[in-house]
Amino acid sequence: MPATQKPMRYGHTEGHTDVCFDDSGSCIVTCGSDGDVRIWEDLDDDDPKSINVGEKAYSCALKNGKLVTAVSNNTIQVYTFPEGIPDGILTRFTTNANHVVFNGDGAKIGAGSSDFLIKVVDVMDCSQQKTLQGHDAPVLSLSFDPKDVFLASASCDGSVKVWQISDQVCAISWPLLQKCNDVINAKSICRLAWQPKSGKLLAVPVEKSVKLYRRETWNNQFDLSDNFISQALNIVTWSPCGQYLAAGSINGLIIVWNVETKDCIERVRHEKGYAICGLAWHPTCGRIAYTDAEGNLGLLENVCDSSGKTSSSKVVSNMVSSRVEKDYSELFDGDDTSNAGDFLNENAVETSFSKGILNHEEVADDAMLASGLPRQQSFLLYKDESPIGVPGLKTVASFLEDVEEDDQAGTVHELPLRTSQRPFYDGPMPTPRQKPFQSGSTPLHLTHRFMVWNSTGIIRCYSDEQDNAIDVEFHDTSIHHAIHLPNTLNYSVADLSHEAILLACESTDDLASRLHCLHFSSWDSSKEWMVDMPENEDIEALCLGQGWAAAATGALLLRLFTIGGVQKEIFSLPGPVVSMAGHGEQLLIVYHRGTGFDGDQCLGVQLLELGKKKKQILHGDPLPLTRKSYLVWVGFSAEGTPCYVDSEGIVRMLNRGLGNTWTPICNTREHCKGQSDHYWVVGIHENPQQLRCIPCKGAQFPPTLPRPAVAILPFKLPYCQTATEKGQMEEQFWRSVMFHNYLDYLAKNGYEYEKSTKSQAIKEQQSLLMKMLALSCKLQREFRCVELADLMTQNVVNFAIKYASRSRRLILAQRLGELAVKKAAELAITQVEGEEDFRNKLGAGYSDSATEGSQPWCQTQVEKDAEDSGETDDVEEKPETQKPGQNPFSKSANSSDVPAIKSVTSSNQGRVNPFKVTANSKESAVSVNLVRSTNILDNMDKSYKKSAALSRATNSEKSPVIKPLVPKPKSKQKKTSQSDKTEEMKEENPKNSSSEAPSLCSQNTENQRPKTGFQMWLEENRSDILSDNPDFSDEADIIKEGMIRFRVLSAEEREAWTTKAKGGTSVNGTEAKKRKHVVEESHEAENQKEKAKENLNLPKKQKPLDLSTNQKLSAFAFKLE
């Protein structure tokens, strides 16, 4: 089976880290730059024993109950093991010691220092020291000869030397390494190693290969390399049997070779690609402990069989090679296999088996080891003692490489075997699936752990020798008091809500998996219920919602229960569950969609609503995760928005406003001080924007005692250039939009919420948009200004127009005016459609008269526009004195000497109220607004909050921002009844002004507004316009055509009509109404409209663009800048 790579864990702070096993292999010992030596019982040990040995520990070695460390105070210290009691100082250097090693029997230690010296010290008598001098730079590493004759060393001077310990002289030196002046600048620390037991070979990592030198002759026997090695090798270590050699590179690659066959049998890559600086082989089994340059500790298991059955592996390889060769010889006639050598025959195989060395089980166990292939690639299948292969595949051909004589024994050893290696698969490798977990829980193997920590409370589990119990604590004690429960069934999964506590345990040989609910909010005396799962079905995840509970099982089933214990629906999951979360009526399920590759998990997510109308929101969509990460937390915000966190610290939230996509909202790793620090998320709040989590120093999860403190992190969307003012405002705007999407969800589902929260959010967003528009104006990005204005509401667009005109950006103001017309038309359509949808839902059978309540308002708006046109004519006659009031929307019109305001009205579009909703049909309302090209600046002096037209459109809405919201039934009935009452009052007393008139003018509520010159001209020429355009059926078309014709009149004619209109100001409303009856007797329907117009045509205040208005605009622009 292939080597198993366990997830790495935090060991020490960032920096060089060393590792070794004790004599029995029961403990892993590490030291690091934090000055601590830690003793780990296993990689999962969450409470290792720690011994502080100094400010920094560079190296450690363990033998015979003695722990030796090289620390930053230039000393070699010895401690008792495992007590960690200081036992003296063995030797001192003038600078830091870089490496310390024991000899074979543990009687001596060797230490190399940055002062170029190597010392060999007797452990029992430190006065017995030998000093080896000869290096010209700091010493990198040392290794004792197993026979205690030689000592090998590597140095920053680029040399590798072999010393004869007794004579303290250098036996051989090789210039193999790159020279440097210090250890921190060395490309590789070159941790060399002698072959155990015999000591025949010395392994030296040099660049991308391992050089092996023969003892005493010091010849380079051969090199071990691999095509997958892309960076220099840093360290080597031998298996206890001496048959295998492991090496680690500076880019995190760990490779294991079979030294006899020179084949690579394992390749493992560091999950983060950090440099491997510590490597230790377990003394009795195939486990390798390794550390990296960032202080992390890792473990490889099932690397290979360290007992080293060399002869058996050779026999099996010969057997396989001969059988394959014989099988292939039958395919060719006339081919003589004897040409390949006498050793390729059946006799060799039979002779090997006749020696009685192996049994059948040993053959099966060691076949793949001898081949030198990766252990996971077993390609030989046996049936009736005959090899079955796939045609076309290359077979294994074995041959003898050389014959080696032993000078001492004079016997012939078995010949080393070289096999042709099958091509290595270099494609994406499958990722082990993530196990199910409960959000807010710590690992199951801990004796004291959190079963869940959420916004409701905390559930702790204690399973030690003294107690096996569960403690439940509520954040708000008014919900319930703390609870202490016995844990006799070994509950492993739990969840907590305001209504109940939900527990589950795994099945055993005697008991089935059980779901246990403590319904403490029940009003009856029965506060708990239990349900046993069917046989061979274990609960893997569970969650609680409002009035329901859910449990996902290993049978790919999800079971729903009421909070009182009634079984509800059951449905199948598309894959093995990973985690679940509940909030209100929402259920979020994360499961495995398939198998991920190259370290990525392949997860899917389902979101269901379990209310009266059950529906599925997310239909198994892929769950986005950071590359090579896994899920660590999934849940809901306090407001009910799904969120999750991955192992890289990225927090993502469901963006309901963007088609239910996932948006990253925070990166907790940005707030970590060290790479080994983490934040353990326990809750998310959207209002206020808070990420509640627990900081974990050097760990991924917090301890249960003392109770950890909760920290609050801010949210930040990963927008570009957030250091600039533009990037900051863009991030703030879209974060505000996203974090207030929950208000629309609550409104849509009938939940209550504070409307002031939404109005405040809209105000904040519009303020940011206005600031961005002002910034874009400064940068002369006018197209960008229009894009920003498209995100604004109707009222804020009007402010943007004023700002653009005040900034003398007339083209921008013109574009913004066109955008305002478009927004007004969309708003009118939304209002009309909302009214029609409401009528259809009620089915009340409204007649046409029910909508005529809006006619006086619409007609009044048209008359106001016409009057504004008349006032504009007055301005046109005196362009010299009224230049500041000219319209900035100037287009090239009839002539260049015509004022800008005239150029607008000379176009093919008339001035029509954008909020006009006629009583004829919806299409008429749309046409009125689409043909309108209005001059917004005509009424620039109007107050933003007292705009009568806008207040009518929003029906006395408190918020000054127009929002196209669909009215709710109750408010709509109230509004309709008020409109009907207003219409009845107008019909009974046409002389009385409408209820909205006082907001426009408080001077005279009884008199009617005087007609303008354009209105009088239109009354007399209406018949001509209709005769010339018989297809005109809409009042807006008639007014538009009338305005076009009125504009082409000479100035004298327009002045005459204006004077005529001013002369008739003393006429009261009744006389004007009678004249209108005489002129339009044949148009009874239009007569009703004119009545309403006259009723609402009250005297209007003069609106000159005085200095105070310009001062207000100037102050507004200054605030935005």
XYZ file of N, CA and C in Angstrom, residues 21-26 240-241 281-285 287 306:
45
model
N 13.354 10.408 16.862
C 12.573 9.450 17.647
C 13.387 9.036 18.872
N 12.663 8.550 19.895
C 13.382 7.954 21.008
C 13.788 6.524 20.627
N 14.465 5.854 21.505
C 15.008 4.535 21.178
C 13.912 3.533 20.830
N 12.791 3.604 21.502
C 11.712 2.646 21.239
C 10.765 3.103 20.141
N 10.846 4.349 19.752
C 9.945 4.876 18.738
C 8.590 5.271 19.272
N 8.427 5.316 20.577
C 7.122 5.659 21.152
C 6.878 7.161 21.200
N 16.269 1.864 9.369
C 17.087 1.091 10.324
C 17.729 -0.140 9.707
N 17.085 -0.719 8.688
C 17.662 -1.905 8.059
C 18.766 -1.568 7.069
N 13.694 8.467 10.700
C 13.038 7.201 10.415
C 12.768 6.474 11.734
N 11.561 5.941 11.857
C 11.182 5.215 13.064
C 12.101 4.006 13.234
N 12.525 3.720 14.465
C 13.510 2.639 14.646
C 12.983 1.239 14.376
N 11.667 1.046 14.361
C 11.163 -0.323 14.194
C 10.152 -0.493 13.073
N 9.519 0.561 12.611
C 8.493 0.394 11.573
C 8.657 1.453 10.495
N 7.748 4.320 9.415
C 7.226 5.664 9.659
C 8.364 6.662 9.571
N 10.572 -1.955 7.042
C 11.934 -1.648 7.481
C 12.739 -2.874 7.887
